[in-house]
Tab-separated table of C-alpha atoms in Angstrom:
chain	number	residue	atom	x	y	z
T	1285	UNK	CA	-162.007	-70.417	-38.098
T	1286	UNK	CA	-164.702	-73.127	-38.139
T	1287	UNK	CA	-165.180	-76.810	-39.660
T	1288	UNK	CA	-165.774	-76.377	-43.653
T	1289	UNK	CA	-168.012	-78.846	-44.099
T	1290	UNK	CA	-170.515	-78.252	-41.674
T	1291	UNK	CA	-170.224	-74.826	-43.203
T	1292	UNK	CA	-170.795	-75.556	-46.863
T	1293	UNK	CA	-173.726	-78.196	-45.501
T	1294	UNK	CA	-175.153	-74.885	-44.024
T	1295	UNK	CA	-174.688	-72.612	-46.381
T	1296	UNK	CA	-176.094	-74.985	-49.477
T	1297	UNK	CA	-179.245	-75.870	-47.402
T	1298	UNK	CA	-179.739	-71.833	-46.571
T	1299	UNK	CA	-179.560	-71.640	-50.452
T	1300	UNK	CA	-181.982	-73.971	-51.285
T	1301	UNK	CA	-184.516	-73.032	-48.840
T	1302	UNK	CA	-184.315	-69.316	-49.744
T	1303	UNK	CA	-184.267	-70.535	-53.444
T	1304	UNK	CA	-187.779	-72.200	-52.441
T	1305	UNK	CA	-189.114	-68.594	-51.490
T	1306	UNK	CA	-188.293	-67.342	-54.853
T	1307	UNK	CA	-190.287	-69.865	-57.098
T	1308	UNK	CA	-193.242	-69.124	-54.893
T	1309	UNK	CA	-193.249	-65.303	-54.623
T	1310	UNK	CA	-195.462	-63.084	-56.419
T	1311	UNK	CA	-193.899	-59.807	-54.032
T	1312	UNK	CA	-191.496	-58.174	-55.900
T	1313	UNK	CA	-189.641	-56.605	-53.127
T	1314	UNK	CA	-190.028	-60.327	-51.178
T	1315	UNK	CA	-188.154	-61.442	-54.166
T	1316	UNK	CA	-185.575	-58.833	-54.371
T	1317	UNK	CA	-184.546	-59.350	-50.665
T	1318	UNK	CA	-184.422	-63.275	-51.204
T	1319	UNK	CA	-181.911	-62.803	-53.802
T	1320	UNK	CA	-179.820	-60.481	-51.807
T	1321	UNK	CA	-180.316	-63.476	-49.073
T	1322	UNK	CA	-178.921	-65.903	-51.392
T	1323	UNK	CA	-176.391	-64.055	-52.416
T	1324	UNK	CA	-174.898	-63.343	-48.982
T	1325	UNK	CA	-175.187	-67.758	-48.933
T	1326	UNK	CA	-173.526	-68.347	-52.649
T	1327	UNK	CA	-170.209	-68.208	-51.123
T	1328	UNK	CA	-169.908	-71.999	-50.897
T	1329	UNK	CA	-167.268	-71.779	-53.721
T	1330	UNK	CA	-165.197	-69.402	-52.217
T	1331	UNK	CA	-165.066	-71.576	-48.986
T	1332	UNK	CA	-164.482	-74.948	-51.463
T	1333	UNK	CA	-161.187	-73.711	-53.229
T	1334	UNK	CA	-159.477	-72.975	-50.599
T	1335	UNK	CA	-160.408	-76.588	-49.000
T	1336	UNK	CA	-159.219	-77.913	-52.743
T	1337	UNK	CA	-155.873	-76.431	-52.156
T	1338	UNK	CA	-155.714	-77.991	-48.047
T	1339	UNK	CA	-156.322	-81.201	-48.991
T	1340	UNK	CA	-154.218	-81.767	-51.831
T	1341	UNK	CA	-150.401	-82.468	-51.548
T	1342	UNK	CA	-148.184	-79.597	-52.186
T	1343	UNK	CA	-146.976	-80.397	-55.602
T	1344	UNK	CA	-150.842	-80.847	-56.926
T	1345	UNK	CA	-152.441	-77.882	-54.970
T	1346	UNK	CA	-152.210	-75.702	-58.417
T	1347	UNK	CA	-153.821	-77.707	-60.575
T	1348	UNK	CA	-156.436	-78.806	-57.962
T	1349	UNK	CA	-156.870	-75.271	-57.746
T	1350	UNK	CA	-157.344	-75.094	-61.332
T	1351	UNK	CA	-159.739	-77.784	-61.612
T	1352	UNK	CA	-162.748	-76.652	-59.113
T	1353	UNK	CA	-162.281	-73.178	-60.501
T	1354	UNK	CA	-162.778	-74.402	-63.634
T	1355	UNK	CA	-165.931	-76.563	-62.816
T	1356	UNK	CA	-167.290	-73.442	-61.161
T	1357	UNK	CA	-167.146	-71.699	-63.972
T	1358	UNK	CA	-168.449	-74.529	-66.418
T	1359	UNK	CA	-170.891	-74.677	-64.248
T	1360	UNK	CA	-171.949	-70.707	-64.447
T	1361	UNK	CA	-171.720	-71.157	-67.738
T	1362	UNK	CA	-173.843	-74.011	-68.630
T	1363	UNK	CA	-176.516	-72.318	-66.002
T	1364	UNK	CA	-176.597	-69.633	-67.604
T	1365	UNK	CA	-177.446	-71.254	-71.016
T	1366	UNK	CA	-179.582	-73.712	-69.818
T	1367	UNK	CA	-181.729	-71.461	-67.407
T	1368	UNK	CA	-182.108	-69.456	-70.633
T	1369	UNK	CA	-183.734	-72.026	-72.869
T	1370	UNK	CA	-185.825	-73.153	-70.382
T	1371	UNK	CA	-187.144	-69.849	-69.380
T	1372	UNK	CA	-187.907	-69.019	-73.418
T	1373	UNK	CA	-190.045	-72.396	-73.496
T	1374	UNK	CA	-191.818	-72.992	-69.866
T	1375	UNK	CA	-192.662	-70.320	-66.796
T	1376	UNK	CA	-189.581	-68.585	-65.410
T	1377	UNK	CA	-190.345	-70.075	-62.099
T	1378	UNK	CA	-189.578	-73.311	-63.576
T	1379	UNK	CA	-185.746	-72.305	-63.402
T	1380	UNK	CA	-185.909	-71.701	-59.947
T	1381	UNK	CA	-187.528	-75.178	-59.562
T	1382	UNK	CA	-184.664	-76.835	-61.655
T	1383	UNK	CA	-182.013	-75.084	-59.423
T	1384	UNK	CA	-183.618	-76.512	-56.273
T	1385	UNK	CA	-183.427	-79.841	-57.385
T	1386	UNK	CA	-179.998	-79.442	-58.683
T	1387	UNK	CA	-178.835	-77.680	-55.270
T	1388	UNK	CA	-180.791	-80.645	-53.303
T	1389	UNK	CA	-178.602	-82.891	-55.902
T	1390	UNK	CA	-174.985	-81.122	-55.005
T	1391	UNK	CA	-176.128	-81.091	-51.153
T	1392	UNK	CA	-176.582	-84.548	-51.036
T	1393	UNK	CA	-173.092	-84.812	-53.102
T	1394	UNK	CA	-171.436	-82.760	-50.733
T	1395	UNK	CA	-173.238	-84.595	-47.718
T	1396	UNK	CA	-171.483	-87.869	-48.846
T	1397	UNK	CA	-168.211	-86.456	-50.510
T	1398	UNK	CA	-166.527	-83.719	-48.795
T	1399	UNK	CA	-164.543	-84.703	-45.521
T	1400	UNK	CA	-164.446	-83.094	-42.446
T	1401	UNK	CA	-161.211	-80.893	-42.467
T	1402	UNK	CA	-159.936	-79.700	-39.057
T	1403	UNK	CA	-160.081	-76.038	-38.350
T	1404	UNK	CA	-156.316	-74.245	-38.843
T	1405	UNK	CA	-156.359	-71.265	-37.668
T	1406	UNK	CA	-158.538	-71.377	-33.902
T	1407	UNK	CA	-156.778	-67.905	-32.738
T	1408	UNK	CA	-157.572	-65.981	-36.206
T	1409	UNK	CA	-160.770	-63.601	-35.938
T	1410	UNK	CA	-162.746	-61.535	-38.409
T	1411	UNK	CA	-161.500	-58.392	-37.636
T	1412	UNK	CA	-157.899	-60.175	-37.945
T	1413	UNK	CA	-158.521	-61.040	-41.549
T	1414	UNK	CA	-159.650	-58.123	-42.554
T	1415	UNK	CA	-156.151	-56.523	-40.903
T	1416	UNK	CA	-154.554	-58.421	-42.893
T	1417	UNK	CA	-156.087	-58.052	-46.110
T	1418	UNK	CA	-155.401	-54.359	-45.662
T	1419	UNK	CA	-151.719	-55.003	-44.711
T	1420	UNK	CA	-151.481	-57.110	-47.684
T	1421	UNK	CA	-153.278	-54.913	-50.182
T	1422	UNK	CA	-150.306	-51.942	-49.231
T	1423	UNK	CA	-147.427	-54.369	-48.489
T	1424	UNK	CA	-147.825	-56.265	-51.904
T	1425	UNK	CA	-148.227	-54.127	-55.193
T	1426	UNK	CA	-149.184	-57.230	-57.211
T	1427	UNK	CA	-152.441	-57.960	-54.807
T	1428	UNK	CA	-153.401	-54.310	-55.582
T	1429	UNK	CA	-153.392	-54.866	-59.014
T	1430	UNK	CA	-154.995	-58.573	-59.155
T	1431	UNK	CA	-157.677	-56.842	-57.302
T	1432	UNK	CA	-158.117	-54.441	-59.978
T	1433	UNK	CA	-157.942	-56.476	-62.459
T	1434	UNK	CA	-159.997	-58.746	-61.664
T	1435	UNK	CA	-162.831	-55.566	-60.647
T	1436	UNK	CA	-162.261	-54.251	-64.324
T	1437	UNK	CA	-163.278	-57.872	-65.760
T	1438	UNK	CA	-166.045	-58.186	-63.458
T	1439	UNK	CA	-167.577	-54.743	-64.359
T	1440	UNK	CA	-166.639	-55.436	-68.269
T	1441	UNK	CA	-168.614	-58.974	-67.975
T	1442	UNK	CA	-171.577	-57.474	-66.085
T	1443	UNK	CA	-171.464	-54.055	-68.251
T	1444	UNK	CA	-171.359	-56.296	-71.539
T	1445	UNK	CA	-172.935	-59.901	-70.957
T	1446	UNK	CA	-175.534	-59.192	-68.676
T	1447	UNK	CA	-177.149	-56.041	-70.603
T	1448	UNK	CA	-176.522	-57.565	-74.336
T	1449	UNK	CA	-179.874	-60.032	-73.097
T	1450	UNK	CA	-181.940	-56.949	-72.030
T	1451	UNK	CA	-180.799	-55.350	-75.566
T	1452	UNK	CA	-181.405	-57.594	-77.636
T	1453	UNK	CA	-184.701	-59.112	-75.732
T	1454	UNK	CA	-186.735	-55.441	-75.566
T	1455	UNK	CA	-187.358	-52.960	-78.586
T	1456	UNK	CA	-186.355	-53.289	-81.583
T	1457	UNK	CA	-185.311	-56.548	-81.568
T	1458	UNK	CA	-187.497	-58.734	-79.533
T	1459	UNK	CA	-185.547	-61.461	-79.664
T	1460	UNK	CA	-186.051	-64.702	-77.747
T	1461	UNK	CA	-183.687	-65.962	-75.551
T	1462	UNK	CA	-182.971	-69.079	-78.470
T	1463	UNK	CA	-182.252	-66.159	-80.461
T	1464	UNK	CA	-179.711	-64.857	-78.925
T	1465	UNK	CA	-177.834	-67.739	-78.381
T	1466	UNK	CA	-177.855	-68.240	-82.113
T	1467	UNK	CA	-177.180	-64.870	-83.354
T	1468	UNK	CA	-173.603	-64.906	-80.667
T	1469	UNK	CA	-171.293	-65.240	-83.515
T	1470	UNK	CA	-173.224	-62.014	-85.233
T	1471	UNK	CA	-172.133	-60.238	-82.624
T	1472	UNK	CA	-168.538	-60.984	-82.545
């Protein structure tokens, strides 16, 4: 419905500036609504798969697919260990310091790298999409149960992941956040 590009440009620069307001907050609820702010901007990788798949020839689109997705999720990944060992060492606010350098880094990327892609589908509108997402969802069995799927590993990787750092960080263990990236194969 609109250009990509200027789109991801937008939504990466929202990001960054919001991500501004969290290393300099001492509000807690300030900082809560900031995150929900940049959450409702993330989306940039949603928007960039798609745009993987429309610019790559038909007989490559899978594995172009594959290979953003896959950087996307290296990319959680590596965050996630990263913003860890920091934090145990330096100020948590640090980490949101390091992410807007890094997002000022992938904007600038993005600025040079990504072409303009022409809008496809002028005529389509929200409401339309979500009609068809519905129509889809009752038409097609197996886009029912990707959804749920997909929900169930969500829910197991926040109900798991997430909580193990709380665990193992508060009473009795007290461990570090080093420490629980070395006792992982413990836990297996």
């Amino acid at each position: 419905m609109v250009r990509r590009r200027q789109l991801v440009l937008l939504l990466i620069v929202l990001s960054t500036t919001l991500t501004i307001g969290l290393a300099i907050t001492n509000n807690l609820l300030v900082f809560e609504i900031i995150s929900f702010m940049i959450g409702l901007t993330s989306v940039a990788p949603q928007i960039l798969i798609p745009l993987a798949a429309d610019l790559a020839p038909p007989a490559r689109r899978a594995s172009a697919i594959s290979l953003v997705l896959s950087g996307f999720l290296l990319g959680i990944l590596i965050a996630r260990v990263l913003s860890g060992m920091v934090a145990n060492f330096v100020s948590w606010r640090f980490v949101y310091w390091m992410s807007i350098s890094i997002q000022s880094i992938v904007l600038g990327g993005t600025y040079l790298l990504l072409p303009d892609y022409p809008v496809k589908n002028r005529d389509l509108s929200y409401l339309g999409i979500f009609r068809s997402m519905a129509k889809y969802a009752v038409t097609e069995p197996l886009v029912g149960q990707m959804f749920l799927t997909n929900w169930a590993a969500a829910t197991c990787y926040t109900n798991w992941w997430v909580t193990l750092t709380f665990l193992l960080g508060g009473p009795p263990y007290y461990y570090s956040t080093s420490v629980n990236l070395h006792c992982y194969p413990l836990l297996r």
